[in-house]
Amino acid sequence: MGCSFIALSVSVCRHTSLPHLVRALRLTLYLATAIHWIACFYYMISDYEGFGTNDWVYPELVGQDAALFRKYIRCLYWSMLTLTAIGETPTPSTNLEYVVTGLTFLVGVMIFAAVVGNVGDVISNMNAARMDFQSRMDCIKQYMNHRSVPELLQRRVKKWLDYSWSRTQALDEASLLALLPGQLRTEIAIHVHLDTLKKVDIFANCERGFLRELVVKLRSQIFSPGDYICREGEVGREMYIINHGRVEVGIVQTVILPWSPGFCLCRALCRDSEADELWSPRQNCTF
């Protein structure tokens, strides 16, 4: 039964979207089971020595103390007090009572050491990504301070890092999905990027097979307000598709055009190749 439960909990942790919560509930169930069995054992010892023979055992079965629910609640209370060692329990009188109380204290120490350790691991794993990202942020800040980077540039870097965390949770999609086979990576990429590709006019009527091959090549890039994505005279080797945010295109001696999600920067570059152009996000922008 125990092995089956462990196997079931491990399987649930693998398939659930909230594994940390499942682990916390599993630890709570382990603790409740230990308290229950020690309470039952305490009642058996009281029955063996005689109810009400001293202050340590369960009192005589008269009045409310004879009710089943009262028996269980009082034995659970003794079990929790003894396991946690946070309350005063009656002093044992017989050798058996001393042995049972000592073993219960020992079991309580081991159980709560395991529970506290596992709870700490669960909490650490829940915040592992954020803590790792915060550690890298701190290293970048220390480096900028050490190199006397201007305060304005430091603020831009910090804003970019904050926005990057809010958009991607500091996840590297390529390395994260490298464990999966190509077919599954393609399916995930289709789910994430296909709607964005369909917004682009030049891909609207393309075959689905071509789009499936294209989505796996897409890579996310984040630009901050004021960053130049492309300047006049640069050789364009990449195509940018706006996924989130807005981009401002400044054409020298002409107009300034704001572009929204779904617009393809490569298409406009080919159309206006004779103009002097500066590509700059108006707000935090993800491609």
mmCIF file of C-alpha atoms in Angstrom:
data_model
loop_
_atom_site.group_PDB
_atom_site.id
_atom_site.type_symbol
_atom_site.label_atom_id
_atom_site.label_comp_id
_atom_site.label_asym_id
_atom_site.label_seq_id
_atom_site.Cartn_x
_atom_site.Cartn_y
_atom_site.Cartn_z
ATOM 1 C CA MET A 1 0.000 0.000 0.000
ATOM 2 C CA GLY A 2 2.793 2.410 0.944
ATOM 3 C CA CYS A 3 4.769 1.678 -2.220
ATOM 4 C CA SER A 4 1.636 2.149 -4.320
ATOM 5 C CA PHE A 5 0.978 5.531 -2.707
ATOM 6 C CA ILE A 6 4.564 6.666 -3.276
ATOM 7 C CA ALA A 7 4.404 5.562 -6.909
ATOM 8 C CA LEU A 8 1.071 7.374 -7.324
ATOM 9 C CA SER A 9 2.413 10.609 -5.794
ATOM 10 C CA VAL A 10 5.510 10.506 -8.007
ATOM 11 C CA SER A 11 3.315 9.969 -11.074
ATOM 12 C CA VAL A 12 1.063 12.888 -10.066
ATOM 13 C CA CYS A 13 4.121 15.149 -9.590
ATOM 14 C CA ARG A 14 5.297 14.306 -13.113
ATOM 15 C CA HIS A 15 1.954 15.040 -14.761
ATOM 16 C CA THR A 16 0.557 17.935 -12.762
ATOM 17 C CA SER A 17 1.208 21.584 -13.573
ATOM 18 C CA LEU A 18 1.633 22.305 -9.829
ATOM 19 C CA PRO A 19 4.263 19.797 -8.642
ATOM 20 C CA HIS A 20 5.354 21.952 -5.688
ATOM 21 C CA LEU A 21 1.823 21.990 -4.297
ATOM 22 C CA VAL A 22 1.550 18.210 -4.688
ATOM 23 C CA ARG A 23 4.824 17.704 -2.799
ATOM 24 C CA ALA A 24 3.656 19.981 0.017
ATOM 25 C CA LEU A 25 0.354 18.083 0.278
ATOM 26 C CA ARG A 26 2.235 14.771 0.280
ATOM 27 C CA LEU A 27 4.414 15.900 3.195
ATOM 28 C CA THR A 28 1.334 17.059 5.088
ATOM 29 C CA LEU A 29 -0.287 13.665 4.524
ATOM 30 C CA TYR A 30 2.826 11.865 5.789
ATOM 31 C CA LEU A 31 2.777 13.961 8.950
ATOM 32 C CA ALA A 32 -0.944 13.400 9.523
ATOM 33 C CA THR A 33 -0.468 9.637 9.073
ATOM 34 C CA ALA A 34 2.344 9.541 11.630
ATOM 35 C CA ILE A 35 0.250 11.508 14.151
ATOM 36 C CA HIS A 36 -2.692 9.146 13.581
ATOM 37 C CA TRP A 37 -0.718 5.935 14.127
ATOM 38 C CA ILE A 38 1.029 7.229 17.240
ATOM 39 C CA ALA A 39 -2.368 8.266 18.635
ATOM 40 C CA CYS A 40 -3.670 4.727 18.020
ATOM 41 C CA PHE A 41 -0.566 3.249 19.655
ATOM 42 C CA TYR A 42 -1.054 5.501 22.698
ATOM 43 C CA TYR A 43 -4.619 4.257 23.075
ATOM 44 C CA MET A 44 -3.449 0.630 22.865
ATOM 45 C CA ILE A 45 -0.849 1.212 25.601
ATOM 46 C CA SER A 46 -3.502 2.883 27.773
ATOM 47 C CA ASP A 47 -5.810 -0.100 27.265
ATOM 48 C CA TYR A 48 -2.972 -2.500 28.134
ATOM 49 C CA GLU A 49 -2.054 -0.681 31.371
ATOM 50 C CA GLY A 50 -5.611 0.165 32.289
ATOM 51 C CA PHE A 51 -7.558 3.332 31.615
ATOM 52 C CA GLY A 52 -7.230 5.924 34.367
ATOM 53 C CA THR A 53 -4.539 4.091 36.352
ATOM 54 C CA ASN A 54 -2.314 7.218 36.280
ATOM 55 C CA ASP A 55 -2.125 10.655 34.683
ATOM 56 C CA TRP A 56 -0.177 9.428 31.635
ATOM 57 C CA VAL A 57 -2.707 6.922 30.246
ATOM 58 C CA TYR A 58 -6.117 7.684 28.790
ATOM 59 C CA PRO A 59 -8.708 8.427 31.553
ATOM 60 C CA GLU A 60 -11.451 6.040 32.572
ATOM 61 C CA LEU A 61 -14.145 5.423 29.977
ATOM 62 C CA VAL A 62 -16.931 7.308 31.686
ATOM 63 C CA GLY A 63 -19.066 10.207 30.484
ATOM 64 C CA GLN A 64 -17.720 12.084 27.476
ATOM 65 C CA ASP A 65 -14.399 10.208 27.640
ATOM 66 C CA ALA A 66 -16.215 7.031 26.575
ATOM 67 C CA ALA A 67 -17.376 8.546 23.238
ATOM 68 C CA LEU A 68 -15.459 7.359 20.161
ATOM 69 C CA PHE A 69 -14.900 10.846 18.766
ATOM 70 C CA ARG A 70 -13.612 12.100 22.135
ATOM 71 C CA LYS A 71 -11.212 9.152 22.358
ATOM 72 C CA TYR A 72 -9.765 9.874 18.945
ATOM 73 C CA ILE A 73 -9.448 13.642 19.453
ATOM 74 C CA ARG A 74 -7.782 13.275 22.858
ATOM 75 C CA CYS A 75 -5.323 10.663 21.611
ATOM 76 C CA LEU A 76 -4.476 12.876 18.581
ATOM 77 C CA TYR A 77 -3.901 15.750 20.982
ATOM 78 C CA TRP A 78 -1.446 13.683 23.031
ATOM 79 C CA SER A 79 0.290 12.490 19.866
ATOM 80 C CA MET A 80 0.738 16.027 18.501
ATOM 81 C CA LEU A 81 1.983 17.371 21.827
ATOM 82 C CA THR A 82 4.529 14.580 22.186
ATOM 83 C CA LEU A 83 5.743 14.636 18.568
ATOM 84 C CA THR A 84 6.187 18.394 18.458
ATOM 85 C CA ALA A 85 7.443 18.692 22.060
ATOM 86 C CA ILE A 86 5.778 22.105 22.295
ATOM 87 C CA GLY A 87 3.433 21.341 25.179
ATOM 88 C CA GLU A 88 3.555 19.734 28.592
ATOM 89 C CA THR A 89 2.628 16.060 28.657
ATOM 90 C CA PRO A 90 1.946 14.025 31.808
ATOM 91 C CA THR A 91 5.061 12.470 33.335
ATOM 92 C CA PRO A 92 5.349 8.709 32.641
ATOM 93 C CA SER A 93 5.025 6.360 35.621
ATOM 94 C CA THR A 94 6.011 2.908 34.352
ATOM 95 C CA ASN A 95 8.996 1.668 32.374
ATOM 96 C CA LEU A 96 6.781 1.020 29.341
ATOM 97 C CA GLU A 97 5.474 4.576 29.464
ATOM 98 C CA TYR A 98 9.015 5.975 29.609
ATOM 99 C CA VAL A 99 10.046 3.872 26.615
ATOM 100 C CA VAL A 100 6.977 4.846 24.565
ATOM 101 C CA THR A 101 7.364 8.548 25.402
ATOM 102 C CA GLY A 102 11.083 8.537 24.572
ATOM 103 C CA LEU A 103 10.569 6.740 21.269
ATOM 104 C CA THR A 104 7.754 9.136 20.375
ATOM 105 C CA PHE A 105 10.031 12.110 21.043
ATOM 106 C CA LEU A 106 12.713 10.534 18.853
ATOM 107 C CA VAL A 107 10.274 9.805 16.027
ATOM 108 C CA GLY A 108 8.948 13.352 16.279
ATOM 109 C CA VAL A 109 12.433 14.830 15.924
ATOM 110 C CA MET A 110 13.143 12.757 12.799
ATOM 111 C CA ILE A 111 9.731 13.417 11.233
ATOM 112 C CA PHE A 112 9.855 17.160 11.688
ATOM 113 C CA ALA A 113 13.466 17.343 10.542
ATOM 114 C CA ALA A 114 12.424 15.584 7.330
ATOM 115 C CA VAL A 115 9.308 17.739 6.948
ATOM 116 C CA VAL A 116 11.135 21.022 7.538
ATOM 117 C CA GLY A 117 13.899 20.009 5.130
ATOM 118 C CA ASN A 118 11.462 19.000 2.411
ATOM 119 C CA VAL A 119 9.320 22.106 2.891
ATOM 120 C CA GLY A 120 12.471 24.206 2.529
ATOM 121 C CA ASP A 121 13.294 22.387 -0.716
ATOM 122 C CA VAL A 122 9.768 22.914 -2.023
ATOM 123 C CA ILE A 123 9.880 26.640 -1.282
ATOM 124 C CA SER A 124 13.355 26.951 -2.802
ATOM 125 C CA ASN A 125 12.273 25.148 -5.974
ATOM 126 C CA MET A 126 9.208 27.354 -6.282
ATOM 127 C CA ASN A 127 11.431 30.447 -6.381
ATOM 128 C CA ALA A 128 14.466 28.862 -8.055
ATOM 129 C CA ALA A 129 14.020 30.633 -11.397
ATOM 130 C CA ARG A 130 13.472 34.015 -9.772
ATOM 131 C CA MET A 131 16.431 33.577 -7.415
ATOM 132 C CA ASP A 132 18.709 32.559 -10.291
ATOM 133 C CA PHE A 133 17.581 35.555 -12.354
ATOM 134 C CA GLN A 134 18.031 37.874 -9.358
ATOM 135 C CA SER A 135 21.552 36.519 -8.815
ATOM 136 C CA ARG A 136 22.464 37.264 -12.442
ATOM 137 C CA MET A 137 20.928 40.734 -12.124
ATOM 138 C CA ASP A 138 23.056 41.408 -9.053
ATOM 139 C CA CYS A 139 26.186 40.323 -10.928
ATOM 140 C CA ILE A 140 25.349 42.674 -13.804
ATOM 141 C CA LYS A 141 24.756 45.543 -11.386
ATOM 142 C CA GLN A 142 28.068 44.895 -9.625
ATOM 143 C CA TYR A 143 29.860 44.788 -12.959
ATOM 144 C CA MET A 144 28.324 48.101 -14.064
ATOM 145 C CA ASN A 145 29.253 49.740 -10.767
ATOM 146 C CA HIS A 146 32.780 48.368 -10.993
ATOM 147 C CA ARG A 147 33.167 49.683 -14.553
ATOM 148 C CA SER A 148 31.579 53.046 -13.674
ATOM 149 C CA VAL A 149 28.824 52.678 -16.254
ATOM 150 C CA PRO A 150 26.751 55.902 -16.506
ATOM 151 C CA GLU A 151 23.636 55.971 -14.353
ATOM 152 C CA LEU A 152 21.344 56.522 -17.347
ATOM 153 C CA LEU A 153 22.646 53.397 -19.066
ATOM 154 C CA GLN A 154 22.338 51.431 -15.808
ATOM 155 C CA ARG A 155 18.666 52.392 -15.548
ATOM 156 C CA ARG A 156 18.090 51.236 -19.125
ATOM 157 C CA VAL A 157 19.710 47.892 -18.334
ATOM 158 C CA LYS A 158 17.612 47.436 -15.188
ATOM 159 C CA LYS A 159 14.393 48.286 -17.040
ATOM 160 C CA TRP A 160 15.282 45.793 -19.773
ATOM 161 C CA LEU A 161 15.958 43.072 -17.192
ATOM 162 C CA ASP A 162 12.662 43.728 -15.400
ATOM 163 C CA TYR A 163 10.740 43.629 -18.661
ATOM 164 C CA SER A 164 12.576 40.483 -19.764
ATOM 165 C CA TRP A 165 11.517 38.743 -16.560
ATOM 166 C CA SER A 166 7.895 39.836 -16.938
ATOM 167 C CA ARG A 167 7.748 38.552 -20.535
ATOM 168 C CA THR A 168 9.815 35.359 -20.489
ATOM 169 C CA GLN A 169 10.497 34.552 -16.803
ATOM 170 C CA ALA A 170 14.176 34.466 -17.855
ATOM 171 C CA LEU A 171 13.634 31.168 -19.688
ATOM 172 C CA ASP A 172 15.867 30.192 -22.594
ATOM 173 C CA GLU A 173 13.420 28.451 -24.915
ATOM 174 C CA ALA A 174 16.108 26.748 -27.008
ATOM 175 C CA SER A 175 17.867 25.079 -24.073
ATOM 176 C CA LEU A 176 14.619 24.437 -22.213
ATOM 177 C CA LEU A 177 13.027 22.517 -25.098
ATOM 178 C CA ALA A 178 16.230 20.775 -26.193
ATOM 179 C CA LEU A 179 15.200 17.710 -24.175
ATOM 180 C CA LEU A 180 12.103 17.192 -26.334
ATOM 181 C CA PRO A 181 12.096 15.411 -29.699
ATOM 182 C CA GLY A 182 11.804 17.515 -32.843
ATOM 183 C CA GLN A 183 8.118 16.730 -33.386
ATOM 184 C CA LEU A 184 7.102 17.963 -29.948
ATOM 185 C CA ARG A 185 9.289 21.058 -30.260
ATOM 186 C CA THR A 186 7.552 21.830 -33.540
ATOM 187 C CA GLU A 187 4.095 21.393 -32.009
ATOM 188 C CA ILE A 188 4.965 23.740 -29.139
ATOM 189 C CA ALA A 189 6.461 26.304 -31.530
ATOM 190 C CA ILE A 190 3.298 26.157 -33.648
ATOM 191 C CA HIS A 191 1.148 26.793 -30.599
ATOM 192 C CA VAL A 192 3.331 29.720 -29.486
ATOM 193 C CA HIS A 193 4.226 31.403 -32.800
ATOM 194 C CA LEU A 194 1.797 30.334 -35.533
ATOM 195 C CA ASP A 195 -0.819 32.997 -34.758
ATOM 196 C CA THR A 196 1.880 35.678 -35.001
ATOM 197 C CA LEU A 197 3.043 34.357 -38.381
ATOM 198 C CA LYS A 198 -0.517 34.342 -39.736
ATOM 199 C CA LYS A 199 -0.753 38.083 -39.018
ATOM 200 C CA VAL A 200 2.022 38.719 -41.551
ATOM 201 C CA ASP A 201 0.634 39.277 -45.053
ATOM 202 C CA ILE A 202 3.422 37.466 -46.884
ATOM 203 C CA PHE A 203 2.753 34.296 -44.846
ATOM 204 C CA ALA A 204 -1.052 34.479 -44.901
ATOM 205 C CA ASN A 205 -1.474 32.106 -47.861
ATOM 206 C CA CYS A 206 1.550 29.886 -47.274
ATOM 207 C CA GLU A 207 1.189 26.140 -46.907
ATOM 208 C CA ARG A 208 0.976 24.834 -43.371
ATOM 209 C CA GLY A 209 4.001 22.608 -43.943
ATOM 210 C CA PHE A 210 6.136 25.642 -44.764
ATOM 211 C CA LEU A 211 4.897 27.453 -41.676
ATOM 212 C CA ARG A 212 5.713 24.398 -39.533
ATOM 213 C CA GLU A 213 9.293 24.543 -40.752
ATOM 214 C CA LEU A 214 9.441 28.287 -40.237
ATOM 215 C CA VAL A 215 8.150 28.499 -36.667
ATOM 216 C CA VAL A 216 10.983 26.346 -35.301
ATOM 217 C CA LYS A 217 13.458 28.919 -36.628
ATOM 218 C CA LEU A 218 11.920 31.832 -34.744
ATOM 219 C CA ARG A 219 13.857 33.268 -31.814
ATOM 220 C CA SER A 220 12.531 35.764 -29.297
ATOM 221 C CA GLN A 221 14.326 39.096 -28.925
ATOM 222 C CA ILE A 222 13.447 41.974 -26.629
ATOM 223 C CA PHE A 223 14.214 45.642 -27.302
ATOM 224 C CA SER A 224 13.771 48.577 -24.938
ATOM 225 C CA PRO A 225 12.360 52.002 -25.834
ATOM 226 C CA GLY A 226 14.975 54.027 -27.683
ATOM 227 C CA ASP A 227 16.954 51.028 -28.945
ATOM 228 C CA TYR A 228 17.734 51.050 -32.663
ATOM 229 C CA ILE A 229 16.876 47.752 -34.297
ATOM 230 C CA CYS A 230 18.178 48.669 -37.739
ATOM 231 C CA ARG A 231 19.917 51.709 -39.225
ATOM 232 C CA GLU A 232 20.325 52.939 -42.773
ATOM 233 C CA GLY A 233 23.292 51.305 -44.478
ATOM 234 C CA GLU A 234 23.368 48.162 -42.312
ATOM 235 C CA VAL A 235 23.218 44.766 -43.988
ATOM 236 C CA GLY A 236 19.971 43.059 -43.013
ATOM 237 C CA ARG A 237 20.429 39.362 -42.220
ATOM 238 C CA GLU A 238 17.326 38.875 -40.068
ATOM 239 C CA MET A 239 13.582 39.275 -40.387
ATOM 240 C CA TYR A 240 11.727 40.784 -37.426
ATOM 241 C CA ILE A 241 8.028 40.189 -36.740
ATOM 242 C CA ILE A 242 6.487 42.297 -33.976
ATOM 243 C CA ASN A 243 4.879 40.064 -31.372
ATOM 244 C CA HIS A 244 4.301 42.543 -28.564
ATOM 245 C CA GLY A 245 4.703 46.304 -28.346
ATOM 246 C CA ARG A 246 5.105 48.999 -30.991
ATOM 247 C CA VAL A 247 8.001 50.078 -33.210
ATOM 248 C CA GLU A 248 8.576 53.558 -34.597
ATOM 249 C CA VAL A 249 10.142 53.850 -38.036
ATOM 250 C CA GLY A 250 11.798 57.169 -38.773
ATOM 251 C CA ILE A 251 12.335 57.835 -42.483
ATOM 252 C CA VAL A 252 14.616 60.822 -42.950
ATOM 253 C CA GLN A 253 12.831 63.850 -44.515
ATOM 254 C CA THR A 254 9.631 61.879 -44.820
ATOM 255 C CA VAL A 255 7.341 60.593 -42.023
ATOM 256 C CA ILE A 256 7.431 58.572 -38.813
ATOM 257 C CA LEU A 257 5.331 55.419 -38.927
ATOM 258 C CA PRO A 258 4.217 53.468 -35.808
ATOM 259 C CA TRP A 259 3.978 49.705 -36.360
ATOM 260 C CA SER A 260 1.973 47.237 -34.275
ATOM 261 C CA PRO A 261 2.148 43.477 -33.565
ATOM 262 C CA GLY A 262 2.078 41.317 -36.673
ATOM 263 C CA PHE A 263 4.002 43.748 -38.843
ATOM 264 C CA CYS A 264 7.015 42.379 -40.718
ATOM 265 C CA LEU A 265 10.023 44.701 -40.680
ATOM 266 C CA CYS A 266 11.724 42.853 -43.544
ATOM 267 C CA ARG A 267 8.808 43.508 -45.883
ATOM 268 C CA ALA A 268 8.863 47.253 -45.250
ATOM 269 C CA LEU A 269 12.645 47.361 -45.640
ATOM 270 C CA CYS A 270 12.352 45.815 -49.084
ATOM 271 C CA ARG A 271 9.564 48.199 -50.055
ATOM 272 C CA ASP A 272 11.366 51.375 -48.903
ATOM 273 C CA SER A 273 14.924 50.344 -49.643
ATOM 274 C CA GLU A 274 15.780 53.722 -51.185
ATOM 275 C CA ALA A 275 14.934 55.728 -48.046
ATOM 276 C CA ASP A 276 17.104 56.472 -45.016
ATOM 277 C CA GLU A 277 15.475 54.568 -42.134
ATOM 278 C CA LEU A 278 15.912 54.251 -38.359
ATOM 279 C CA TRP A 279 14.036 51.447 -36.582
ATOM 280 C CA SER A 280 13.338 52.204 -32.916
ATOM 281 C CA PRO A 281 10.840 50.735 -30.384
ATOM 282 C CA ARG A 282 8.387 53.208 -28.906
ATOM 283 C CA GLN A 283 7.911 50.929 -25.894
ATOM 284 C CA ASN A 284 9.232 47.582 -24.679
ATOM 285 C CA CYS A 285 8.974 45.382 -27.732
ATOM 286 C CA THR A 286 9.220 41.613 -28.230
ATOM 287 C CA PHE A 287 9.993 39.956 -31.563
#
